[in-house]
Coordinates of C-alpha atoms in Angstrom, one line a residue:
X22 CA 0.0 0.1 0.0
X23 CA 1.0 3.4 -0.4
X24 CA 3.0 4.8 2.5
X25 CA 4.3 1.1 3.5
X26 CA 7.7 -0.4 2.5
X27 CA 7.2 -2.9 0.2
X28 CA 8.6 -6.3 0.7
X29 CA 10.4 -8.1 -1.9
X30 CA 7.8 -10.6 -2.7
X31 CA 4.8 -8.2 -2.5
X32 CA 2.8 -6.0 -4.8
X33 CA 4.0 -2.4 -5.0
X34 CA 0.6 -0.9 -4.4
X35 CA -1.0 -3.4 -2.0
X36 CA -1.5 -7.0 -1.2
X37 CA -1.4 -9.2 -4.1
X38 CA -5.3 -10.9 -4.8
X39 CA -5.2 -14.6 -3.6
X40 CA -8.5 -15.7 -5.1
X41 CA -10.7 -14.8 -8.0
X42 CA -14.7 -13.6 -7.8
X43 CA -17.0 -12.8 -10.6
X44 CA -18.9 -9.4 -11.2
X45 CA -22.4 -9.2 -10.3
X46 CA -24.7 -7.7 -13.1
X47 CA -28.4 -7.0 -13.1
X48 CA -29.9 -8.5 -16.0
X49 CA -27.3 -11.3 -16.5
X50 CA -24.0 -11.7 -17.7
X51 CA -20.7 -10.1 -17.7
X52 CA -20.6 -8.3 -20.8
X53 CA -20.0 -4.7 -20.8
X54 CA -22.7 -1.8 -20.8
X55 CA -25.2 -1.9 -23.5
X56 CA -25.3 -5.2 -24.0
X57 CA 15.3 -10.9 -25.7
X58 CA 17.3 -8.0 -26.9
X59 CA 20.4 -8.1 -29.1
X60 CA 23.5 -6.7 -28.1
X61 CA 25.4 -4.1 -30.4
X62 CA 28.7 -4.3 -28.6
X63 CA 28.4 -0.8 -27.2
X64 CA 27.6 0.9 -30.3
X65 CA 24.6 3.2 -31.4
X66 CA 22.2 1.1 -33.1
X67 CA 20.1 2.6 -36.1
X68 CA 17.4 3.4 -34.1
X69 CA 19.7 6.2 -32.2
X70 CA 20.4 4.3 -28.6
X71 CA 23.2 2.0 -27.2
X72 CA 21.8 -1.4 -27.0
X73 CA 24.4 -2.4 -24.8
X74 CA 23.7 0.7 -22.3
X75 CA 20.1 -0.4 -22.2
X76 CA 20.9 -4.0 -21.5
X77 CA 23.4 -3.4 -18.7
X78 CA 20.5 -1.0 -17.1
X79 CA 18.3 -3.7 -17.3
X80 CA 20.8 -6.5 -16.1
X81 CA 21.0 -4.2 -12.9
X82 CA 17.1 -4.7 -12.3
X83 CA 16.5 -8.0 -13.3
X84 CA 15.9 -11.1 -10.7
X85 CA 18.6 -13.2 -9.6
X86 CA 16.8 -16.2 -10.6
X87 CA 15.3 -14.7 -13.8
X88 CA 17.5 -12.8 -15.7
X89 CA 15.2 -12.4 -18.4
X90 CA 12.4 -10.5 -15.9
X91 CA 12.8 -7.7 -13.4
X92 CA 10.3 -7.6 -10.8
X93 CA 8.5 -5.0 -8.7
X94 CA 11.9 -5.1 -6.7
X95 CA 13.8 -4.2 -10.1
X96 CA 11.3 -1.8 -10.4
X97 CA 11.5 -0.2 -7.1
X98 CA 15.1 0.3 -7.8
X99 CA 14.8 2.0 -11.3
X100 CA 12.6 4.3 -9.4
X101 CA 15.3 5.0 -6.5
X102 CA 17.5 5.8 -9.6
X103 CA 14.9 8.3 -10.9
X104 CA 14.2 9.9 -7.7
X105 CA 10.5 9.1 -8.1
X106 CA 8.4 7.5 -5.3
X107 CA 7.3 3.9 -6.2
X108 CA 4.5 3.6 -3.8
X109 CA 2.9 7.1 -4.5
X110 CA 3.8 8.6 -8.1
X111 CA 1.6 7.3 -11.1
X112 CA 4.2 8.0 -13.7
X113 CA 6.1 4.6 -12.7
X114 CA 2.8 3.0 -14.0
X115 CA 2.8 5.4 -17.2
X116 CA 6.2 4.6 -17.9
X117 CA 5.9 0.5 -17.8
X118 CA 2.9 0.9 -19.4
X119 CA 4.7 2.7 -22.3
X120 CA 7.6 0.4 -22.1
X121 CA 5.2 -2.2 -23.0
X122 CA 4.9 -4.3 -20.0
X123 CA 2.3 -6.6 -20.5
X124 CA 3.2 -10.0 -20.9
X125 CA 2.9 -10.9 -17.2
X126 CA 1.5 -9.1 -14.2
X127 CA 4.2 -7.5 -12.0
X128 CA 7.1 -7.5 -13.8
X129 CA 8.5 -6.4 -17.2
X130 CA 10.6 -8.9 -19.4
X131 CA 13.7 -8.1 -21.1
X132 CA 12.2 -8.4 -24.5
X133 CA 9.6 -5.8 -23.1
X134 CA 12.3 -3.4 -21.9
X135 CA 14.7 -3.5 -24.9
X136 CA 11.6 -2.5 -27.3
X137 CA 10.7 0.3 -25.3
X138 CA 13.8 1.7 -24.8
X139 CA 14.2 1.7 -28.7
X140 CA 10.5 3.2 -28.8
X141 CA 11.2 5.9 -26.3
X142 CA 14.9 6.1 -27.1
X143 CA 16.0 5.3 -23.5
X144 CA 19.8 4.1 -22.9
X145 CA 20.7 5.8 -19.7
X146 CA 19.3 7.0 -16.2
X147 CA 19.3 10.8 -17.5
X148 CA 17.1 9.9 -20.5
X149 CA 14.6 8.4 -18.6
X150 CA 14.6 11.1 -15.9
X151 CA 14.1 13.7 -19.1
X152 CA 11.3 11.5 -20.0
X153 CA 9.6 11.9 -16.4
X154 CA 7.6 15.3 -17.5
X155 CA 6.0 13.9 -20.3
X156 CA 4.5 11.1 -18.4
X157 CA 2.1 13.2 -16.4
X158 CA -1.5 11.4 -17.1
X159 CA -2.8 14.9 -18.1
X160 CA -1.2 14.7 -21.6
X161 CA -3.4 11.6 -21.9
X162 CA -6.8 11.8 -23.8
X163 CA -9.7 9.8 -22.9
X164 CA -9.0 7.0 -25.5
X165 CA -5.5 6.7 -24.5
X166 CA -6.2 7.1 -20.7
X167 CA -8.8 4.3 -21.0
X168 CA -6.1 2.1 -22.2
X169 CA -3.1 3.1 -19.5
X170 CA -6.4 2.7 -16.7
X171 CA -7.1 -1.1 -17.9
X172 CA -3.3 -1.5 -17.7
X173 CA -3.0 -0.6 -14.6
X174 CA -5.4 -3.0 -13.3
X175 CA -3.7 -6.1 -15.4
X176 CA 0.0 -5.4 -14.2
X177 CA -1.6 -5.4 -10.7
X178 CA -2.8 -8.7 -10.8
X179 CA -1.2 -11.9 -9.0
X180 CA -0.2 -14.6 -11.5
X181 CA -3.0 -16.1 -13.1
X182 CA -5.8 -14.2 -10.5
X183 CA -8.4 -12.1 -12.4
X184 CA -9.5 -9.9 -9.7
X185 CA -7.6 -7.3 -7.4
X186 CA -8.4 -7.2 -3.6
X187 CA -10.4 -4.2 -2.5
X188 CA -7.5 -2.4 -0.8
X189 CA -5.4 -2.4 -3.6
X190 CA -8.1 -1.4 -6.0
X191 CA -8.6 1.8 -3.8
X192 CA -5.1 2.5 -3.5
X193 CA -4.8 2.3 -7.3
X194 CA -8.0 4.5 -8.1
X195 CA -6.3 7.4 -5.7
X196 CA -3.3 6.9 -7.5
X197 CA -4.3 7.1 -11.3
X198 CA -7.6 9.0 -10.7
X199 CA -6.3 12.3 -8.3
X200 CA -5.9 15.0 -10.4
X201 CA -8.5 16.1 -12.3
X202 CA -9.2 13.1 -14.7
X203 CA -12.7 12.7 -12.7
X204 CA -14.6 14.9 -10.2
X205 CA -12.9 14.4 -6.7
X206 CA -16.2 14.0 -5.0
X207 CA -16.8 11.1 -7.3
X208 CA -13.2 9.2 -6.8
X209 CA -13.7 10.1 -3.1
X210 CA -17.1 9.1 -2.4
X211 CA -16.3 5.9 -4.1
X212 CA -13.5 4.9 -2.6
X213 CA -15.1 5.1 0.5
X214 CA -18.2 3.7 -0.1
X215 CA -15.5 0.4 -1.1
X216 CA -13.6 1.2 2.4
X217 CA -16.6 0.9 4.2
X218 CA -19.0 -1.8 2.8
X219 CA -19.4 -5.1 4.2
X220 CA -20.6 -6.8 1.1
X221 CA -18.1 -9.5 0.8
X222 CA -18.3 -10.1 -2.6
X223 CA -16.6 -6.5 -3.1
X224 CA -13.8 -7.8 -1.6
X225 CA -12.2 -8.7 -5.0
X226 CA -12.9 -6.2 -7.8
X227 CA -13.3 -7.8 -11.2
X228 CA -11.7 -5.8 -14.3
X229 CA -15.4 -5.1 -15.6
X230 CA -15.9 -3.6 -12.2
X231 CA -12.6 -1.4 -12.3
X232 CA -13.5 0.0 -15.6
X233 CA -17.3 0.8 -15.1
X234 CA -16.3 3.1 -12.5
X235 CA -14.3 5.2 -15.0
X236 CA -17.3 5.2 -17.4
X237 CA -19.6 5.7 -15.1
X238 CA -17.5 8.7 -13.5
X239 CA -17.7 10.2 -17.0
X240 CA -21.2 9.9 -17.5
X241 CA -22.3 11.0 -13.9
X242 CA -19.6 13.5 -13.2
X243 CA -21.2 15.4 -10.4
X244 CA -24.2 15.6 -8.2
X245 CA -26.4 17.2 -11.0
X246 CA -25.9 14.0 -13.1
X247 CA -26.4 11.7 -10.6
X248 CA -29.9 13.0 -10.1
X249 CA -31.1 11.4 -13.6
X250 CA -29.3 8.0 -12.6
X251 CA -32.1 5.4 -12.8
X252 CA -31.5 1.9 -11.1
X253 CA -34.3 0.4 -12.8
X254 CA -33.1 1.1 -16.1
X255 CA -29.3 0.7 -15.4
X256 CA -26.8 -1.9 -17.3
X257 CA -24.1 -0.9 -15.0
X258 CA -22.7 -3.7 -12.9
X259 CA -24.5 -3.9 -9.5
X260 CA -21.7 -2.6 -7.4
X261 CA -21.8 1.0 -9.3
X262 CA -26.4 0.6 -8.5
X263 CA -25.2 0.3 -4.7
X264 CA -22.6 2.7 -4.6
X265 CA -25.7 4.9 -6.0
X266 CA -27.9 3.8 -3.4
X267 CA -25.1 4.9 -0.9
X268 CA -24.8 8.2 -2.1
X269 CA -28.4 8.5 -1.7
X270 CA -28.7 7.5 1.8
X271 CA -25.6 10.0 2.5
X272 CA -27.9 12.7 0.8
X273 CA -25.3 13.5 -1.6
X274 CA -28.0 13.4 -4.4
X275 CA -30.1 16.1 -3.1

């Protein structure tokens, strides 16, 4: 969790998921709403980076028992080199997304690292540092941010599990959505709802529930918009319906 020291064998932003759960949706199903690098011997390649330098950076980050992958421990080491907070700074997730860390949760593989370094023209800590200002999520349009937001869920899964622990979801929501992407009241009240609900079916959150909250926040950004929410016509996950009921009880819709 943010603010706590991460152990080498745990998730960076919270506890790993330990079991899967299914998403409940009124009306039925889980359908969406509305239905190895090479060495160049030290010379710069044609792409403009020094591949051996990029490989050496990765070698300093990779796991001792798996030289083809850098886990969360190596990623935290990279964050230390870049002087960014691995537990709080969303730019570390943006960087991993832009590098293409997609094959397995909670790690970046060597071929992904090398391909990402070529794409972003990176082969040194200084070049990584110069990239940091461009990693602000405010530079993303809605479609691009949607892809990144999905990545944040997928990257933080544990092994083959399809869900994230509720506490981890709350930490990630605050990390990804603070700063104006959605209204702060919507973010804060939803996180409060997740933290206080006693419904055990929401101890694990699915990708569909994760993505639905962002879409819901776009469609119902504030109290005035939420006044128009009609649960009887809802195609949102039941989690969203129950959040709206929670808001009504708090008088937030009045």
